[in-house]
Amino acid sequence: MCGITGWVSFGRDLRSEQATVGAMTETMSCRGPDDEGTWLSRNAALGHRRLAIIDLPGGRQPMSVETPDGPVAMVYSGEAYNFTELREELAGRGHRFETDSDTEVVLHAYLEWGDAVAERLNGMYAFAIWDSRANKLVMIRDRMGIKPFYYYETSDGVLFGSEPKAILANPLAEHTVALDGLRELFAFIKTPGHAVWEGMREVEPGTVVTVTAQGLRTTRYWTLATREHTDDKATSIAHVRELLDDIVRRQLVADVPRCTLLSGGLDSSAMTAIAAAQLAETGETVRSFAVDFVGQTENFVPDELRGTPDTPYVHDVAAKSATQHQDIVLNSDELADPEVRSKVIRARDIPMGMGDLDASLYLLFKAIRQHSTVALSGESADEVFGGYKQFFDPEARQANTFPWLLRDGRQFGNDNTVLTPELIRSLDVPAYTQDAYNTSVARIERLDGESDFEWRMRKICYLHLTHFVRLLLDRKDRASMAVGLEVRVPFCDHRLVEYVYNAPWSLKSFDGREKSLLREATRDVLPESVANRVKSPYPSTQDPRYAVKLREHAREYLASPGHPVFELISRDWLAGAVEVDTPQITQFSRRGLERTLDLALWLDMYNPTLKLS
């Protein structure tokens, strides 16, 4: 796992731009603390920061191969979990390797198959190849969008990077956020390709972007396609387990310490149990880590989202699978610390307003990094197998919008009302969201003979797998790479995603519950308590002192009436939210305060030009 960046210009000689390329590369030092490198030619400059995972002595980047027609150079971030098989196939075709790294395998695979290399990879990846033979840049991103990848077109080429900050370090990139960027920021729908910053785009998941002197072209090598599912229940359950066993085994490969993220839910527990059993075959013990909050288990109060605390279930799994387990226990001072909030915003380059959910994830990863370099996560199983409450909500099923927005609005209210009335009118977020929904569902293919109900559920599954999961994957990547921790997501293996997506909803929920296929496929390795547990989202602190801290910090901005945050946030709303003296606070007010503080810090840190008309 690494950070990549680069600059392609068909109108200038980039060999004199070492300082700028070095500055772009340095922005991602957290993503790659182990090594750095740059590669410059007349029309292309590449930068790389390395987090060494496989072949620690080898695998340095940028990596290049000299051909009779000129060099081919690459910067690569991620992991190809099938690199061993690809290496053997390429060796049989005459390729010779100097390292044991998957990076070199991917580079030689490009030399052999060109852009079609993307179709042969199993993994999480974002990489760019400068092919001087054709004077072109090729950028490729994994199917599910696990690894981030951004680009910014210039008058004579393109800038690119793993994160916006690498692009923004180049003087050619404007630091501007217009109304459309703010719409994307506040809509919580993760529109494919949108990057919030004006002029910047994401390399969309499952695409190849090619840049030549004639311009930029995007081609799609993978989509979430509709296919008939012909397997019966028993066969489907068996195949899910077969896939999971293979996926986890592949993703445990590393030359550094690895661990699992354990929440006590079905997803992370199943993944941890399978990993523990596989490592036990060679006498190893898996390490597991969980997040908790001071006093949370003892004083837990059930609510609509979370009916039980995580810790008892975490410990049940750790005991049954004999993991080397550690709880990372956080307190409210840490969660509300402005310095932690600043680090989260710096990691994400935008203010997402997720408050303690982001802060606790960052602090969890920071603590894990002291012991491990690679972690396996249960992220995305809810999207793949149908785990969220909105999958079962009659109103959400019928609504012609993103189903999580309906449930969020019911739970938290419309938190965009914390914005100024003028901005609310200018943004018209509901219209933006509806347009995005209509565009997305128009891409879905209906199966011949599919019932209206199954068609409705297919659309809900599709939206979660092409929008919602990308919000969570981006959050996971940024928080983990901010501390140099590689997080792998077994449930995002495209083979599993394709198979389960096309299983009818009646099969996904055959026992009337969420994630029926996953539960039955892994029941043999789970404690009974976990197998029967109702879905509980990522934990959030219930300590009222956290809300008190939020109000204290918000008052500091009220004391600065000229702060640019009030171009976005209603001063009247904020004044009312901080006036309350009791430690209790509504979920709506808490989210509004978190959003305000994130926006204020982001404005201070990035000083963007806001185009509000």
Coordinates of C-alpha atoms in Angstrom, one line a residue:
M1 CA 0.0 0.0 0.0
C2 CA 1.3 3.4 -0.9
G3 CA 0.7 6.9 -2.2
I4 CA 1.1 7.8 -5.8
T5 CA 1.2 11.0 -7.7
G6 CA 2.3 12.4 -11.0
W7 CA 2.2 15.1 -13.7
V8 CA 1.9 14.7 -17.4
S9 CA 2.5 17.7 -19.7
F10 CA 2.7 17.6 -23.4
G11 CA 3.7 21.2 -23.6
R12 CA 6.7 21.5 -21.2
D13 CA 9.8 19.7 -20.2
L14 CA 9.1 18.2 -16.7
R15 CA 12.7 17.2 -16.1
S16 CA 13.1 20.7 -14.4
E17 CA 10.1 20.2 -12.1
Q18 CA 11.8 18.0 -9.5
A19 CA 10.9 20.4 -6.7
T20 CA 7.2 20.5 -7.5
V21 CA 7.0 16.7 -8.0
G22 CA 8.8 16.2 -4.8
A23 CA 6.3 18.5 -3.0
M24 CA 3.4 16.5 -4.4
T25 CA 5.0 13.3 -3.3
E26 CA 5.7 14.6 0.2
T27 CA 2.0 15.3 0.8
M28 CA 1.5 11.5 1.1
S29 CA 4.3 10.7 3.5
C30 CA 1.8 9.2 5.9
R31 CA 0.6 6.8 3.2
G32 CA 4.1 5.6 2.6
P33 CA 6.5 6.1 5.6
D34 CA 9.0 3.5 4.4
D35 CA 10.5 4.9 1.2
E36 CA 10.0 7.6 -1.5
G37 CA 11.0 8.0 -5.1
T38 CA 10.5 10.1 -8.2
W39 CA 10.9 9.4 -11.9
L40 CA 11.1 12.3 -14.4
S41 CA 11.1 12.4 -18.2
R42 CA 10.3 15.2 -20.7
N43 CA 6.6 14.7 -20.7
A44 CA 5.9 12.7 -17.5
A45 CA 6.9 12.9 -13.8
L46 CA 5.9 10.2 -11.3
G47 CA 6.1 10.3 -7.5
H48 CA 5.7 7.5 -5.0
R49 CA 5.6 7.0 -1.2
R50 CA 5.9 3.4 -0.1
L51 CA 4.4 1.3 2.7
A52 CA 6.4 -1.9 2.4
I53 CA 4.1 -5.0 2.7
I54 CA 5.5 -7.6 0.3
D55 CA 9.2 -8.1 -0.7
L56 CA 10.5 -5.4 1.8
P57 CA 14.0 -5.1 0.2
G58 CA 12.6 -5.0 -3.4
G59 CA 9.5 -3.4 -4.8
R60 CA 10.9 0.2 -4.8
Q61 CA 9.0 2.7 -6.9
P62 CA 8.6 4.3 -9.3
M63 CA 9.4 1.1 -11.2
S64 CA 10.4 1.1 -14.9
V65 CA 11.3 -1.3 -17.6
E66 CA 13.4 -0.4 -20.6
T67 CA 12.0 -1.6 -23.9
P68 CA 13.5 -1.2 -27.5
D69 CA 11.0 1.6 -28.0
G70 CA 11.5 3.5 -24.8
P71 CA 10.9 3.1 -21.0
V72 CA 7.6 2.1 -19.4
A73 CA 7.3 3.4 -15.8
M74 CA 4.7 2.8 -13.1
V75 CA 3.6 4.0 -9.7
Y76 CA 1.3 1.6 -8.0
S77 CA -0.8 1.5 -4.8
G78 CA -2.6 -1.5 -3.4
E79 CA -2.3 -5.3 -3.6
A80 CA -2.8 -7.8 -6.4
Y81 CA -3.9 -10.9 -4.5
N82 CA -3.4 -13.2 -7.5
F83 CA 0.1 -11.9 -8.3
T84 CA 1.6 -15.4 -7.8
E85 CA -0.5 -17.0 -10.5
L86 CA 0.1 -14.0 -12.8
R87 CA 3.8 -14.2 -12.2
E88 CA 3.9 -17.9 -13.2
E89 CA 1.9 -17.2 -16.3
L90 CA 4.1 -14.3 -17.3
A91 CA 7.3 -16.3 -16.6
G92 CA 5.9 -19.0 -19.0
R93 CA 5.6 -16.2 -21.6
G94 CA 9.2 -15.3 -21.3
H95 CA 9.1 -12.5 -18.7
R96 CA 12.0 -12.3 -16.2
F97 CA 11.6 -10.8 -12.7
E98 CA 14.2 -9.1 -10.5
T99 CA 12.1 -8.8 -7.3
D100 CA 9.4 -10.8 -5.5
S101 CA 6.9 -7.9 -5.4
D102 CA 3.5 -7.7 -6.9
T103 CA 4.3 -4.3 -8.3
E104 CA 6.8 -5.8 -10.8
V105 CA 4.2 -8.5 -11.8
V106 CA 1.6 -5.8 -12.5
L107 CA 4.1 -3.8 -14.6
H108 CA 5.1 -6.9 -16.7
A109 CA 1.4 -7.8 -17.0
Y110 CA 0.9 -4.4 -18.6
L111 CA 3.8 -5.0 -21.0
E112 CA 2.1 -8.3 -22.0
W113 CA -1.6 -7.3 -22.1
G114 CA -1.7 -3.5 -22.2
D115 CA -4.8 -1.9 -20.7
A116 CA -6.4 -5.4 -20.5
V117 CA -4.2 -6.1 -17.5
A118 CA -7.1 -4.6 -15.4
E119 CA -9.4 -7.5 -16.2
R120 CA -6.8 -10.0 -14.9
L121 CA -6.2 -8.5 -11.5
N122 CA -7.9 -9.6 -8.3
G123 CA -7.2 -7.0 -5.6
M124 CA -7.4 -3.4 -4.5
Y125 CA -5.3 -1.1 -6.6
A126 CA -4.8 2.3 -8.1
F127 CA -1.9 2.7 -10.5
A128 CA -0.6 4.9 -13.3
I129 CA 1.7 3.8 -16.1
W130 CA 3.6 6.2 -18.4
D131 CA 4.2 4.4 -21.6
S132 CA 6.8 6.4 -23.6
R133 CA 6.3 4.0 -26.5
A134 CA 3.0 5.6 -27.3
N135 CA 3.5 8.8 -25.3
K136 CA 0.5 8.1 -23.1
L137 CA -0.5 7.8 -19.5
V138 CA -2.7 4.9 -18.4
M139 CA -4.6 5.2 -15.0
I140 CA -6.4 2.1 -13.6
R141 CA -8.5 1.7 -10.5
D142 CA -9.9 -1.4 -8.9
R143 CA -13.5 -2.6 -9.5
M144 CA -15.0 -1.5 -6.2
G145 CA -13.1 1.7 -5.6
I146 CA -11.2 0.4 -2.6
K147 CA -8.2 2.5 -3.3
P148 CA -8.7 6.2 -4.0
F149 CA -7.5 7.8 -7.2
Y150 CA -7.9 11.4 -8.5
Y151 CA -6.9 13.5 -11.5
Y152 CA -7.1 17.1 -12.6
E153 CA -6.9 18.1 -16.2
T154 CA -4.6 20.9 -17.2
S155 CA -4.3 22.9 -20.4
D156 CA -1.7 20.5 -21.7
G157 CA -2.0 17.3 -19.7
V158 CA -3.1 16.1 -16.3
L159 CA -2.1 15.9 -12.6
F160 CA -3.0 12.8 -10.6
G161 CA -2.7 11.4 -7.1
S162 CA -4.0 9.0 -4.5
E163 CA -5.4 11.9 -2.6
P164 CA -6.5 15.5 -3.6
K165 CA -3.7 16.9 -1.4
A166 CA -1.1 15.6 -3.8
I167 CA -2.8 17.4 -6.7
L168 CA -3.4 20.6 -4.7
A169 CA 0.3 20.8 -4.0
N170 CA 0.9 21.6 -7.7
P171 CA 0.5 25.4 -8.5
L172 CA -1.6 24.5 -11.6
A173 CA -4.4 23.2 -9.4
E174 CA -6.9 25.8 -8.2
H175 CA -8.1 25.4 -4.6
T176 CA -11.8 26.1 -5.4
V177 CA -15.0 24.5 -4.2
A178 CA -18.1 25.6 -6.1
L179 CA -21.8 25.0 -5.4
D180 CA -21.7 21.6 -7.1
G181 CA -18.8 20.5 -4.9
L182 CA -20.8 21.6 -1.8
R183 CA -23.8 19.7 -3.0
E184 CA -21.8 16.6 -3.2
L185 CA -20.3 17.2 0.2
F186 CA -23.7 17.6 1.9
A187 CA -25.7 15.1 -0.1
F188 CA -24.0 12.0 1.4
I189 CA -24.4 9.9 -1.8
K190 CA -20.8 9.6 -3.2
T191 CA -21.5 10.3 -6.9
P192 CA -19.1 8.3 -9.0
G193 CA -16.3 10.4 -10.4
H194 CA -17.1 13.4 -8.2
A195 CA -14.2 14.8 -6.2
V196 CA -15.8 18.0 -4.5
W197 CA -12.8 20.2 -5.6
E198 CA -13.6 22.1 -8.8
G199 CA -11.7 20.7 -11.8
M200 CA -10.8 17.5 -10.0
R201 CA -12.3 14.1 -10.8
E202 CA -12.0 10.6 -9.4
V203 CA -10.9 7.8 -11.6
E204 CA -14.1 5.8 -11.4
P205 CA -14.0 2.3 -10.0
G206 CA -13.6 -0.3 -12.7
T207 CA -12.3 2.1 -15.3
V208 CA -9.2 2.9 -17.3
V209 CA -8.4 6.5 -18.0
T210 CA -5.9 7.1 -20.9
V211 CA -4.3 10.5 -21.5
T212 CA -2.6 11.5 -24.7
A213 CA -1.7 14.7 -26.4
Q214 CA -5.1 14.5 -28.1
G215 CA -7.0 14.4 -24.8
L216 CA -8.5 12.1 -22.1
R217 CA -10.5 8.9 -22.7
T218 CA -12.3 6.8 -20.1
T219 CA -13.2 3.1 -20.8
R220 CA -15.0 0.8 -18.4
Y221 CA -13.6 -2.7 -17.8
W222 CA -16.0 -3.8 -15.1
T223 CA -19.5 -3.1 -14.1
L224 CA -21.9 -4.6 -11.6
A225 CA -23.8 -6.7 -14.2
T226 CA -27.1 -8.5 -13.9
R227 CA -27.0 -12.2 -14.4
E228 CA -29.3 -15.1 -13.6
H229 CA -28.6 -16.9 -10.4
T230 CA -29.2 -20.6 -10.9
D231 CA -27.8 -22.1 -7.7
D232 CA -30.2 -23.4 -5.0
K233 CA -29.9 -22.4 -1.4
A234 CA -27.5 -25.2 -0.3
T235 CA -25.2 -24.6 -3.3
S236 CA -25.2 -20.8 -2.8
I237 CA -24.3 -21.2 0.9
A238 CA -21.5 -23.6 0.1
H239 CA -20.1 -21.4 -2.7
V240 CA -20.2 -18.3 -0.4
R241 CA -18.1 -20.2 2.1
E242 CA -15.7 -21.5 -0.6
L243 CA -15.2 -18.0 -1.8
L244 CA -14.6 -16.6 1.7
D245 CA -12.0 -19.2 2.5
D246 CA -10.1 -18.4 -0.7
I247 CA -10.4 -14.7 -0.3
V248 CA -9.2 -14.6 3.3
R249 CA -6.3 -16.9 2.5
R250 CA -5.2 -14.7 -0.3
Q251 CA -5.5 -11.5 1.8
L252 CA -3.5 -12.9 4.7
V253 CA -0.4 -12.9 2.5
A254 CA 2.1 -10.3 3.8
D255 CA 5.7 -10.0 4.9
V256 CA 4.7 -7.8 7.9
P257 CA 2.6 -8.3 11.0
R258 CA -1.2 -8.5 10.3
C259 CA -4.3 -8.5 12.3
T260 CA -8.1 -8.3 12.1
L261 CA -10.6 -5.6 13.0
L262 CA -13.2 -7.2 15.3
S263 CA -16.5 -5.5 16.2
G264 CA -18.4 -8.5 17.4
G265 CA -20.8 -8.3 14.5
L266 CA -21.4 -11.1 12.0
D267 CA -19.1 -9.7 9.3
S268 CA -15.9 -9.1 11.2
S269 CA -16.4 -12.1 13.4
A270 CA -16.8 -14.5 10.5
M271 CA -13.7 -13.0 8.8
T272 CA -11.7 -13.2 12.0
A273 CA -12.7 -16.8 12.7
I274 CA -11.7 -17.9 9.2
A275 CA -8.4 -16.1 9.4
A276 CA -7.7 -17.6 12.8
A277 CA -8.4 -21.1 11.5
Q278 CA -6.2 -20.6 8.5
L279 CA -3.2 -19.2 10.5
A280 CA -3.6 -21.9 13.0
E281 CA -2.7 -24.4 10.2
T282 CA 0.9 -23.0 10.4
G283 CA 1.0 -22.5 14.1
E284 CA 0.2 -18.8 14.0
T285 CA -2.2 -16.8 16.2
V286 CA -4.2 -14.0 14.7
R287 CA -4.2 -10.7 16.5
S288 CA -7.5 -8.9 16.8
F289 CA -8.4 -5.4 17.8
A290 CA -11.7 -3.7 18.8
V291 CA -12.7 -0.1 19.6
D292 CA -14.5 0.7 22.8
F293 CA -15.2 3.8 24.9
V294 CA -14.7 4.4 28.6
G295 CA -17.7 3.2 30.5
Q296 CA -19.7 2.3 27.3
T297 CA -20.3 -1.4 28.1
E298 CA -21.2 -0.8 31.7
N299 CA -23.5 2.1 31.0
F300 CA -24.8 1.2 27.6
V301 CA -28.3 2.5 26.6
P302 CA -30.0 0.8 23.7
D303 CA -31.3 3.0 20.9
E304 CA -32.9 2.6 17.5
L305 CA -29.6 2.0 15.8
R306 CA -27.7 0.0 18.4
G307 CA -29.4 -2.5 20.6
T308 CA -26.3 -4.0 22.3
P309 CA -22.8 -3.0 23.1
D310 CA -20.0 -4.6 21.0
T311 CA -17.5 -5.7 23.7
P312 CA -19.2 -8.9 25.1
Y313 CA -19.6 -10.3 21.6
V314 CA -16.0 -9.3 20.7
H315 CA -14.8 -11.3 23.6
D316 CA -16.9 -14.3 22.7
V317 CA -15.3 -14.4 19.3
A318 CA -11.8 -13.8 20.7
A319 CA -12.3 -16.7 23.1
K320 CA -13.7 -19.2 20.5
S321 CA -11.1 -18.4 17.8
A322 CA -8.3 -18.1 20.4
T323 CA -7.1 -14.7 19.0
Q324 CA -4.5 -12.5 20.7
H325 CA -7.0 -9.7 21.4
Q326 CA -6.8 -6.1 22.5
D327 CA -9.5 -3.6 23.1
I328 CA -8.6 0.0 22.3
V329 CA -10.6 2.1 24.8
L330 CA -11.0 5.8 24.0
N331 CA -12.3 8.6 26.1
S332 CA -14.3 11.7 25.3
D333 CA -11.3 14.1 25.5
E334 CA -9.5 12.2 22.8
L335 CA -12.6 12.0 20.6
A336 CA -13.3 15.8 20.8
D337 CA -9.7 16.9 20.6
P338 CA -9.4 19.5 17.8
E339 CA -6.0 18.1 17.0
V340 CA -7.5 14.7 16.2
R341 CA -10.2 16.4 14.2
S342 CA -7.6 18.3 12.2
K343 CA -5.7 15.0 11.4
V344 CA -8.9 13.4 10.2
I345 CA -9.7 16.4 7.9
R346 CA -6.2 16.4 6.7
A347 CA -6.5 12.7 5.9
R348 CA -9.7 13.2 4.0
D349 CA -9.1 16.6 2.4
I350 CA -12.8 17.4 2.9
P351 CA -15.0 17.9 5.9
M352 CA -17.4 14.9 6.0
G353 CA -18.9 15.8 9.4
M354 CA -18.9 12.3 10.8
G355 CA -17.5 13.4 14.1
D356 CA -16.6 10.8 16.7
L357 CA -17.1 8.0 14.1
D358 CA -14.1 9.4 12.2
A359 CA -12.1 10.3 15.2
S360 CA -12.5 6.9 16.9
L361 CA -11.6 5.1 13.6
Y362 CA -8.4 7.2 13.3
L363 CA -7.4 6.6 16.9
L364 CA -8.1 2.9 16.6
F365 CA -5.9 2.6 13.6
K366 CA -3.2 4.7 15.2
A367 CA -3.1 2.3 18.2
I368 CA -3.2 -0.8 15.9
R369 CA -0.2 0.6 13.9
Q370 CA 2.0 0.1 16.9
H371 CA 1.6 -3.7 16.5
S372 CA 0.6 -4.4 12.9
T373 CA 1.0 -3.1 9.4
V374 CA -1.9 -4.9 7.7
A375 CA -5.4 -5.3 9.0
L376 CA -8.4 -7.3 7.6
S377 CA -11.7 -5.6 7.9
G378 CA -15.4 -6.8 7.7
E379 CA -16.3 -3.5 5.8
S380 CA -18.8 -3.8 3.0
A381 CA -20.5 -7.1 4.0
D382 CA -23.7 -5.2 4.9
E383 CA -23.8 -3.8 1.4
V384 CA -23.0 -7.1 -0.2
F385 CA -25.3 -9.4 1.8
G386 CA -28.1 -6.9 2.8
G387 CA -27.4 -6.0 6.4
Y388 CA -28.8 -2.6 7.0
K389 CA -32.3 -1.8 8.4
Q390 CA -33.3 0.1 5.3
F391 CA -33.2 -3.2 3.3
F392 CA -36.2 -4.3 5.4
D393 CA -37.9 -0.9 5.8
P394 CA -41.2 -0.8 3.8
E395 CA -41.0 2.9 3.2
A396 CA -37.3 2.8 2.2
R397 CA -38.1 -0.1 -0.2
Q398 CA -40.7 2.0 -2.0
A399 CA -38.9 5.4 -2.0
N400 CA -37.4 6.6 -5.2
T401 CA -34.3 7.9 -3.5
F402 CA -31.2 6.5 -1.9
P403 CA -32.6 4.4 0.9
W404 CA -30.1 5.3 3.6
L405 CA -31.1 9.0 3.3
L406 CA -34.7 8.1 4.2
R407 CA -33.6 6.3 7.4
D408 CA -31.0 8.9 8.3
G409 CA -33.6 11.7 7.9
R410 CA -36.0 9.8 10.2
Q411 CA -33.3 9.2 12.8
F412 CA -31.4 12.5 12.7
G413 CA -33.6 15.0 10.9
N414 CA -32.4 17.1 8.0
D415 CA -29.0 18.2 9.2
N416 CA -28.6 20.4 6.1
T417 CA -30.9 22.9 7.9
V418 CA -27.8 24.0 9.9
L419 CA -26.7 25.8 6.8
T420 CA -27.6 29.4 6.0
P421 CA -31.0 29.9 4.4
E422 CA -29.3 31.5 1.3
L423 CA -27.0 28.5 0.9
I424 CA -29.9 26.0 1.3
R425 CA -31.7 27.7 -1.6
S426 CA -28.7 27.9 -3.8
L427 CA -27.7 24.2 -3.2
D428 CA -31.1 22.6 -3.7
V429 CA -29.6 19.4 -2.4
P430 CA -32.9 17.4 -2.9
A431 CA -32.9 18.1 -6.6
Y432 CA -29.2 17.2 -6.9
T433 CA -29.9 13.9 -5.0
Q434 CA -32.9 13.1 -7.2
D435 CA -30.9 13.6 -10.3
A436 CA -28.1 11.4 -9.1
Y437 CA -30.6 8.7 -8.1
N438 CA -32.3 8.7 -11.5
T439 CA -28.9 8.6 -13.3
S440 CA -27.8 5.6 -11.2
V441 CA -30.9 3.4 -11.4
A442 CA -31.0 4.0 -15.2
R443 CA -27.8 2.0 -15.4
I444 CA -29.3 -1.1 -13.7
E445 CA -30.3 -4.0 -16.0
R446 CA -33.5 -5.9 -15.0
L447 CA -33.4 -9.6 -15.2
D448 CA -36.0 -11.2 -17.6
G449 CA -39.0 -12.3 -15.6
E450 CA -37.8 -10.6 -12.4
S451 CA -40.7 -9.7 -10.1
D452 CA -41.4 -6.1 -9.2
F453 CA -40.4 -6.8 -5.6
E454 CA -37.1 -8.5 -6.6
W455 CA -36.4 -5.6 -9.1
R456 CA -36.9 -3.1 -6.3
M457 CA -34.5 -5.0 -4.0
R458 CA -32.0 -5.3 -6.9
K459 CA -32.0 -1.5 -7.2
I460 CA -31.5 -1.1 -3.4
C461 CA -28.6 -3.5 -3.5
Y462 CA -27.0 -1.8 -6.5
L463 CA -27.2 1.7 -4.9
H464 CA -25.5 0.4 -1.8
L465 CA -22.7 -1.3 -3.8
T466 CA -22.1 1.7 -6.1
H467 CA -22.6 4.6 -3.8
F468 CA -22.9 4.0 -0.1
V469 CA -20.0 1.5 0.2
R470 CA -17.7 3.9 -1.5
L471 CA -18.3 6.5 1.3
L472 CA -17.2 3.9 3.8
L473 CA -14.3 2.6 1.8
D474 CA -12.9 6.1 1.3
R475 CA -13.3 6.8 5.0
K476 CA -11.5 3.5 5.9
D477 CA -8.7 4.1 3.5
R478 CA -8.0 7.7 4.5
A479 CA -8.1 7.0 8.3
S480 CA -5.9 4.0 8.0
M481 CA -3.3 5.4 5.6
A482 CA -3.0 8.5 7.7
V483 CA -1.1 6.3 10.1
G484 CA 0.5 4.0 7.6
L485 CA -1.8 1.0 8.2
E486 CA -3.0 -1.1 5.2
V487 CA -6.6 -2.2 5.6
R488 CA -7.8 -5.0 3.4
V489 CA -11.5 -5.7 2.7
P490 CA -12.2 -9.4 1.9
F491 CA -15.9 -8.8 1.3
C492 CA -15.1 -6.5 -1.6
D493 CA -13.6 -9.3 -3.7
H494 CA -15.4 -8.8 -7.0
R495 CA -16.1 -12.6 -7.3
L496 CA -18.1 -12.5 -4.1
V497 CA -19.8 -9.2 -4.9
E498 CA -20.9 -10.4 -8.3
Y499 CA -22.2 -13.7 -7.0
V500 CA -24.2 -12.4 -4.0
Y501 CA -25.5 -9.4 -5.9
N502 CA -27.3 -11.7 -8.4
A503 CA -28.7 -14.0 -5.7
P504 CA -32.4 -13.1 -5.4
W505 CA -33.5 -11.2 -2.3
S506 CA -35.6 -14.2 -1.3
L507 CA -32.3 -16.2 -1.0
K508 CA -30.3 -13.3 0.6
S509 CA -32.9 -13.3 3.4
F510 CA -34.2 -16.9 3.4
D511 CA -34.6 -17.0 7.2
G512 CA -36.3 -13.6 7.4
R513 CA -33.2 -11.9 8.7
E514 CA -30.4 -9.8 7.4
K515 CA -27.3 -11.4 5.8
S516 CA -28.8 -14.9 5.8
L517 CA -26.3 -16.3 3.3
L518 CA -23.3 -15.1 5.3
R519 CA -24.7 -16.3 8.6
E520 CA -25.4 -19.8 7.4
A521 CA -22.1 -20.0 5.4
T522 CA -20.0 -19.2 8.5
R523 CA -22.2 -20.4 11.4
D524 CA -19.8 -23.3 12.2
V525 CA -17.0 -20.9 13.2
L526 CA -19.1 -18.4 15.1
P527 CA -20.2 -18.3 18.8
E528 CA -23.9 -18.8 19.0
S529 CA -24.2 -15.3 20.6
V530 CA -22.8 -13.7 17.5
A531 CA -24.6 -15.8 15.0
N532 CA -27.9 -14.7 16.5
R533 CA -26.9 -11.0 17.1
V534 CA -28.9 -8.3 15.4
K535 CA -27.0 -6.0 13.2
S536 CA -25.4 -3.1 15.1
P537 CA -23.5 -0.3 13.3
Y538 CA -20.0 1.0 14.0
P539 CA -20.1 2.2 17.6
S540 CA -20.5 5.8 18.7
T541 CA -19.8 7.2 22.1
Q542 CA -22.7 7.8 24.5
D543 CA -20.7 9.8 26.9
P544 CA -22.5 13.2 27.4
R545 CA -19.1 14.8 28.0
Y546 CA -18.4 14.5 24.3
A547 CA -21.3 16.8 23.5
V548 CA -20.2 19.2 26.2
K549 CA -16.8 19.4 24.5
L550 CA -18.4 20.0 21.1
R551 CA -20.3 23.0 22.4
E552 CA -17.2 24.4 24.1
H553 CA -15.3 24.3 20.8
A554 CA -18.2 25.7 18.8
R555 CA -18.5 28.7 21.2
E556 CA -15.0 29.7 20.1
Y557 CA -16.2 30.3 16.6
L558 CA -19.2 32.3 17.7
A559 CA -16.7 34.6 19.4
S560 CA -15.2 35.2 15.9
P561 CA -18.0 36.6 13.9
G562 CA -15.9 37.1 10.8
H563 CA -14.9 33.5 10.4
P564 CA -15.7 32.1 6.9
V565 CA -17.6 29.2 8.4
F566 CA -20.6 31.5 8.7
E567 CA -20.7 31.8 4.9
L568 CA -22.0 28.2 5.2
I569 CA -23.4 27.6 8.7
S570 CA -26.3 29.6 10.2
R571 CA -25.0 31.7 13.1
D572 CA -28.4 31.7 14.6
W573 CA -28.6 27.9 14.5
L574 CA -25.2 27.6 16.1
A575 CA -25.9 30.1 18.8
G576 CA -29.0 28.1 19.8
A577 CA -27.2 24.8 19.7
V578 CA -24.5 26.0 22.2
E579 CA -26.8 27.8 24.6
V580 CA -28.1 24.6 26.1
D581 CA -26.5 24.0 29.5
T582 CA -27.5 20.4 30.1
P583 CA -25.1 17.6 29.0
Q584 CA -27.9 16.0 27.0
I585 CA -28.1 16.8 23.3
T586 CA -30.2 15.6 20.4
Q587 CA -28.6 13.6 17.6
F588 CA -29.5 16.4 15.2
S589 CA -27.7 19.0 17.3
R590 CA -24.7 16.7 17.8
R591 CA -24.3 16.1 14.1
G592 CA -24.8 19.8 13.3
L593 CA -22.0 20.7 15.8
E594 CA -19.7 18.1 14.3
R595 CA -20.4 19.3 10.8
T596 CA -19.7 22.9 11.9
L597 CA -16.4 22.1 13.6
D598 CA -15.3 20.1 10.6
L599 CA -16.2 22.8 8.1
A600 CA -14.4 25.5 10.2
L601 CA -11.2 23.5 10.6
W602 CA -11.2 22.7 6.9
L603 CA -11.6 26.3 5.9
D604 CA -8.7 27.2 8.2
M605 CA -6.5 24.4 6.9
Y606 CA -7.2 24.6 3.2
N607 CA -8.3 28.2 2.7
P608 CA -10.4 27.2 -0.4
T609 CA -12.0 29.7 -2.6
L610 CA -15.8 29.2 -2.2
K611 CA -17.9 30.0 -5.3
L612 CA -21.4 30.3 -3.8
S613 CA -23.3 31.7 -6.8

